[in-house]
Amino acid sequence: MKKIRLKVEKSERLDSFLQKFLPQKMQNVNSLQVSNSKIRRLIISGSVLVDGKICKRPSFILYEDSSVICNIDEEKFFFEKKPNDIEYELTLKDVLYEDDVLIIVNKPAFVPTEKTIVEDRINMHQCVVEYLWRKEPALRNAPYVGIMHRLDRETSGTLLFTKSRTVNSCIHNAFEGHSIKKTYRAVCSKNSECKFYKGSSFYVEGNMNRISPKSSACKMGLVKNGGLFSKTNFTIVDEENSLCYVDCFLETGRTHQIRVHLSSVGLPLLGDTLYGGKEAERIMLHAQSLELLHPLTKEKIDVKAPLPLGFSL
């Protein structure tokens, strides 16, 4: 743990002050390596003291002659992601819907939905917290953001969070009751077992359970006994060579449901080698729309996330 002491020469925000002067006190580090998100996470984690007291407010106003101390574990400060995680900061262009109680964002691939065991790793939950705090920098504490559902790290698209605990129960019940309609776009590598073609509509159903040991990567499968019932409706909207572009309509929400169901009919997701798909840069699954009734107004909300490159012809 490295302790860095800084002296304030003029009044300014804490995060802006650290962005300018912290890199100068760190060996072989330039300002580009110390991003705004790193600074904010350092402050929020309680690693910054102002005049001897912990300060967790990035917007805190420093005054001339104030003393700032940063306690930094440089290995953790810089190593905050997996090799193919991306650097990401949520901005207005990726906010698909927002009001006083809900926010729906367009999640990129290679960002986890929530905090993982890797400390300080970028995740969508924290990105939403930081986005809302930037909008209201005068808040003394981090704004509330509730996690209502999750997308796998490599899955992109619509992701809903709550901004008020008062609607959590309603949203949770809507997800549990499957009254929230979720549509996904998948790109699949078609194999000889597949009997479907462009324009085909079909469904897969059956009980699902984990079929891999707990000590290995989670792999789910359709089973005859035990498990939980699952059902997905599919439409092949386009096809070219051995690739199929499939819209997926979930009726239940089991772990790896779309991946298992498509693989079972000879249409494993491109990039999903765990379930027999061909190798690709990512697992080609995108949450393209989310439809629900607003928990307070009961008005219909229909949000769509644009298809990324490679998800249509």
Tab-separated table of N, CA and C in Angstrom, residues 148-223:
chain	number	residue	atom	x	y	z
A	148	MET	N	-32.014	-5.688	-11.069
A	148	MET	CA	-33.258	-6.443	-11.199
A	148	MET	C	-33.103	-7.713	-12.038
A	149	HIS	N	-32.177	-7.717	-12.973
A	149	HIS	CA	-31.886	-8.904	-13.775
A	149	HIS	C	-30.451	-8.769	-14.269
A	150	ARG	N	-29.958	-9.770	-14.963
A	150	ARG	CA	-28.559	-9.775	-15.359
A	150	ARG	C	-28.403	-10.235	-16.797
A	151	LEU	N	-27.360	-9.748	-17.441
A	151	LEU	CA	-26.926	-10.265	-18.737
A	151	LEU	C	-25.531	-10.839	-18.557
A	152	ASP	N	-25.251	-11.947	-19.251
A	152	ASP	CA	-23.907	-12.509	-19.210
A	152	ASP	C	-22.903	-11.475	-19.689
A	153	ARG	N	-21.670	-11.630	-19.262
A	153	ARG	CA	-20.610	-10.664	-19.561
A	153	ARG	C	-20.480	-10.387	-21.064
A	154	GLU	N	-20.588	-11.411	-21.911
A	154	GLU	CA	-20.405	-11.221	-23.350
A	154	GLU	C	-21.695	-10.835	-24.061
A	155	THR	N	-22.829	-10.879	-23.364
A	155	THR	CA	-24.103	-10.500	-23.973
A	155	THR	C	-24.281	-8.989	-23.900
A	156	SER	N	-24.701	-8.396	-25.004
A	156	SER	CA	-24.939	-6.947	-25.055
A	156	SER	C	-26.438	-6.677	-25.034
A	157	GLY	N	-26.803	-5.392	-24.903
A	157	GLY	CA	-28.188	-5.005	-25.072
A	157	GLY	C	-28.886	-4.459	-23.847
A	158	THR	N	-30.215	-4.519	-23.857
A	158	THR	CA	-31.058	-3.839	-22.872
A	158	THR	C	-30.886	-4.424	-21.464
A	159	LEU	N	-30.604	-3.535	-20.519
A	159	LEU	CA	-30.406	-3.931	-19.127
A	159	LEU	C	-31.091	-2.899	-18.236
A	160	LEU	N	-31.999	-3.363	-17.387
A	160	LEU	CA	-32.821	-2.473	-16.555
A	160	LEU	C	-32.312	-2.430	-15.117
A	161	PHE	N	-32.261	-1.222	-14.564
A	161	PHE	CA	-31.969	-1.008	-13.142
A	161	PHE	C	-33.067	-0.113	-12.561
A	162	THR	N	-33.274	-0.203	-11.249
A	162	THR	CA	-34.195	0.718	-10.578
A	162	THR	C	-33.408	1.842	-9.907
A	163	LYS	N	-34.050	2.992	-9.772
A	163	LYS	CA	-33.441	4.139	-9.102
A	163	LYS	C	-34.109	4.416	-7.761
A	164	SER	N	-35.120	3.613	-7.424
A	164	SER	CA	-35.832	3.773	-6.159
A	164	SER	C	-36.240	2.403	-5.636
A	165	ARG	N	-36.017	2.174	-4.357
A	165	ARG	CA	-36.404	0.891	-3.749
A	165	ARG	C	-37.919	0.682	-3.772
A	166	THR	N	-38.677	1.736	-3.899
A	166	THR	CA	-40.136	1.625	-3.841
A	166	THR	C	-40.712	0.785	-4.985
A	167	VAL	N	-39.991	0.654	-6.095
A	167	VAL	CA	-40.523	-0.106	-7.233
A	167	VAL	C	-39.858	-1.476	-7.376
A	168	ASN	N	-38.940	-1.801	-6.479
A	168	ASN	CA	-38.208	-3.070	-6.601
A	168	ASN	C	-39.133	-4.279	-6.591
A	169	SER	N	-40.065	-4.292	-5.669
A	169	SER	CA	-40.954	-5.446	-5.542
A	169	SER	C	-41.782	-5.644	-6.806
A	170	CYS	N	-42.303	-4.565	-7.345
A	170	CYS	CA	-43.124	-4.637	-8.557
A	170	CYS	C	-42.317	-5.162	-9.745
A	171	ILE	N	-41.108	-4.629	-9.928
A	171	ILE	CA	-40.265	-5.059	-11.039
A	171	ILE	C	-39.818	-6.506	-10.850
A	172	HIS	N	-39.443	-6.854	-9.624
A	172	HIS	CA	-39.034	-8.235	-9.339
A	172	HIS	C	-40.166	-9.205	-9.674
A	173	ASN	N	-41.379	-8.886	-9.248
A	173	ASN	CA	-42.520	-9.761	-9.511
A	173	ASN	C	-42.820	-9.858	-11.009
A	174	ALA	N	-42.602	-8.754	-11.728
A	174	ALA	CA	-42.836	-8.770	-13.176
A	174	ALA	C	-41.844	-9.692	-13.887
A	175	PHE	N	-40.586	-9.656	-13.455
A	175	PHE	CA	-39.604	-10.578	-14.033
A	175	PHE	C	-39.933	-12.023	-13.657
A	176	GLU	N	-40.270	-12.239	-12.384
A	176	GLU	CA	-40.579	-13.599	-11.922
A	176	GLU	C	-41.831	-14.151	-12.617
A	177	GLY	N	-42.797	-13.284	-12.867
A	177	GLY	CA	-44.030	-13.709	-13.518
A	177	GLY	C	-43.960	-13.690	-15.032
A	178	HIS	N	-42.811	-13.280	-15.571
A	178	HIS	CA	-42.556	-13.256	-17.017
A	178	HIS	C	-43.511	-12.321	-17.766
A	179	SER	N	-44.003	-11.295	-17.073
A	179	SER	CA	-44.830	-10.298	-17.755
A	179	SER	C	-43.957	-9.258	-18.458
A	180	ILE	N	-42.672	-9.227	-18.133
A	180	ILE	CA	-41.722	-8.403	-18.878
A	180	ILE	C	-41.249	-9.210	-20.076
A	181	LYS	N	-41.486	-8.708	-21.274
A	181	LYS	CA	-41.145	-9.438	-22.496
A	181	LYS	C	-39.724	-9.087	-22.934
A	182	LYS	N	-38.894	-10.110	-23.082
A	182	LYS	CA	-37.503	-9.917	-23.492
A	182	LYS	C	-37.268	-10.614	-24.837
A	183	THR	N	-36.730	-9.873	-25.794
A	183	THR	CA	-36.409	-10.430	-27.101
A	183	THR	C	-34.906	-10.318	-27.344
A	184	TYR	N	-34.313	-11.415	-27.786
A	184	TYR	CA	-32.887	-11.462	-28.063
A	184	TYR	C	-32.654	-11.747	-29.540
A	185	ARG	N	-31.539	-11.260	-30.070
A	185	ARG	CA	-31.073	-11.647	-31.402
A	185	ARG	C	-29.823	-12.505	-31.226
A	186	ALA	N	-29.845	-13.669	-31.856
A	186	ALA	CA	-28.718	-14.591	-31.808
A	186	ALA	C	-28.175	-14.814	-33.211
A	187	VAL	N	-26.874	-14.992	-33.307
A	187	VAL	CA	-26.238	-15.404	-34.557
A	187	VAL	C	-25.711	-16.812	-34.319
A	188	CYS	N	-26.187	-17.762	-35.105
A	188	CYS	CA	-25.908	-19.176	-34.853
A	188	CYS	C	-25.124	-19.815	-35.991
A	189	SER	N	-24.295	-20.788	-35.629
A	189	SER	CA	-23.581	-21.585	-36.625
A	189	SER	C	-24.379	-22.868	-36.838
A	190	LYS	N	-25.023	-22.976	-37.978
A	190	LYS	CA	-25.936	-24.082	-38.275
A	190	LYS	C	-25.154	-25.354	-38.561
A	191	ASN	N	-25.579	-26.472	-37.937
A	191	ASN	CA	-24.919	-27.744	-38.230
A	191	ASN	C	-25.901	-28.733	-38.853
A	192	SER	N	-25.426	-29.940	-39.135
A	192	SER	CA	-26.214	-30.930	-39.888
A	192	SER	C	-27.461	-31.399	-39.144
A	193	GLU	N	-27.504	-31.188	-37.821
A	193	GLU	CA	-28.663	-31.622	-37.046
A	193	GLU	C	-29.856	-30.674	-37.199
A	194	CYS	N	-29.611	-29.474	-37.683
A	194	CYS	CA	-30.672	-28.467	-37.764
A	194	CYS	C	-31.622	-28.751	-38.923
A	195	LYS	N	-32.926	-28.731	-38.642
A	195	LYS	CA	-33.949	-28.991	-39.651
A	195	LYS	C	-34.721	-27.722	-40.013
A	196	PHE	N	-34.270	-26.582	-39.505
A	196	PHE	CA	-34.986	-25.329	-39.723
A	196	PHE	C	-34.257	-24.462	-40.753
A	197	TYR	N	-34.967	-23.472	-41.285
A	197	TYR	CA	-34.435	-22.626	-42.340
A	197	TYR	C	-35.039	-21.225	-42.207
A	198	LYS	N	-34.624	-20.308	-43.086
A	198	LYS	CA	-35.117	-18.932	-43.030
A	198	LYS	C	-36.644	-18.905	-43.060
A	199	GLY	N	-37.244	-18.192	-42.107
A	199	GLY	CA	-38.690	-18.095	-42.006
A	199	GLY	C	-39.301	-19.083	-41.036
A	200	SER	N	-38.513	-20.063	-40.583
A	200	SER	CA	-39.036	-21.053	-39.629
A	200	SER	C	-39.305	-20.421	-38.275
A	201	SER	N	-40.456	-20.778	-37.680
A	201	SER	CA	-40.755	-20.428	-36.291
A	201	SER	C	-40.952	-21.728	-35.526
A	202	PHE	N	-40.342	-21.832	-34.373
A	202	PHE	CA	-40.409	-23.066	-33.599
A	202	PHE	C	-40.150	-22.740	-32.138
A	203	TYR	N	-40.301	-23.724	-31.282
A	203	TYR	CA	-40.006	-23.514	-29.873
A	203	TYR	C	-39.270	-24.727	-29.317
A	204	VAL	N	-38.559	-24.490	-28.222
A	204	VAL	CA	-37.886	-25.557	-27.485
A	204	VAL	C	-38.349	-25.446	-26.039
A	205	GLU	N	-38.711	-26.573	-25.437
A	205	GLU	CA	-39.105	-26.571	-24.043
A	205	GLU	C	-38.602	-27.829	-23.355
A	206	GLY	N	-38.536	-27.776	-22.045
A	206	GLY	CA	-38.087	-28.919	-21.262
A	206	GLY	C	-37.450	-28.449	-19.968
A	207	ASN	N	-37.210	-29.380	-19.090
A	207	ASN	CA	-36.570	-29.048	-17.816
A	207	ASN	C	-35.070	-28.881	-17.995
A	208	MET	N	-34.522	-27.867	-17.312
A	208	MET	CA	-33.089	-27.586	-17.383
A	208	MET	C	-32.449	-27.731	-16.011
A	209	ASN	N	-31.205	-28.203	-16.011
A	209	ASN	CA	-30.449	-28.305	-14.773
A	209	ASN	C	-28.968	-28.246	-15.110
A	210	ARG	N	-28.163	-28.011	-14.091
A	210	ARG	CA	-26.716	-28.009	-14.286
A	210	ARG	C	-26.253	-29.431	-14.550
A	211	ILE	N	-25.377	-29.607	-15.557
A	211	ILE	CA	-24.874	-30.939	-15.891
A	211	ILE	C	-23.354	-31.038	-15.717
A	212	SER	N	-22.729	-29.947	-15.271
A	212	SER	CA	-21.280	-29.959	-15.038
A	212	SER	C	-21.006	-29.944	-13.542
A	213	PRO	N	-19.839	-30.478	-13.107
A	213	PRO	CA	-19.487	-30.437	-11.675
A	213	PRO	C	-19.346	-28.998	-11.199
A	214	LYS	N	-19.589	-28.767	-9.916
A	214	LYS	CA	-19.484	-27.418	-9.356
A	214	LYS	C	-18.065	-26.873	-9.443
A	215	SER	N	-17.081	-27.774	-9.555
A	215	SER	CA	-15.683	-27.348	-9.606
A	215	SER	C	-15.266	-26.854	-10.991
A	216	SER	N	-16.132	-27.023	-12.000
A	216	SER	CA	-15.806	-26.605	-13.364
A	216	SER	C	-16.782	-25.528	-13.828
A	217	ALA	N	-16.559	-25.014	-15.034
A	217	ALA	CA	-17.431	-23.970	-15.577
A	217	ALA	C	-18.869	-24.461	-15.634
A	218	CYS	N	-19.812	-23.559	-15.346
A	218	CYS	CA	-21.223	-23.930	-15.333
A	218	CYS	C	-21.690	-24.308	-16.737
A	219	LYS	N	-22.219	-25.515	-16.876
A	219	LYS	CA	-22.825	-25.958	-18.130
A	219	LYS	C	-24.189	-26.532	-17.811
A	220	MET	N	-25.201	-25.988	-18.456
A	220	MET	CA	-26.567	-26.429	-18.235
A	220	MET	C	-27.001	-27.366	-19.356
A	221	GLY	N	-28.078	-28.105	-19.109
A	221	GLY	CA	-28.581	-29.008	-20.137
A	221	GLY	C	-30.041	-29.337	-19.920
A	222	LEU	N	-30.683	-29.860	-20.962
A	222	LEU	CA	-32.046	-30.343	-20.848
A	222	LEU	C	-32.012	-31.724	-20.208
A	223	VAL	N	-32.829	-31.932	-19.181
A	223	VAL	CA	-32.791	-33.180	-18.419
A	223	VAL	C	-34.198	-33.792	-18.336
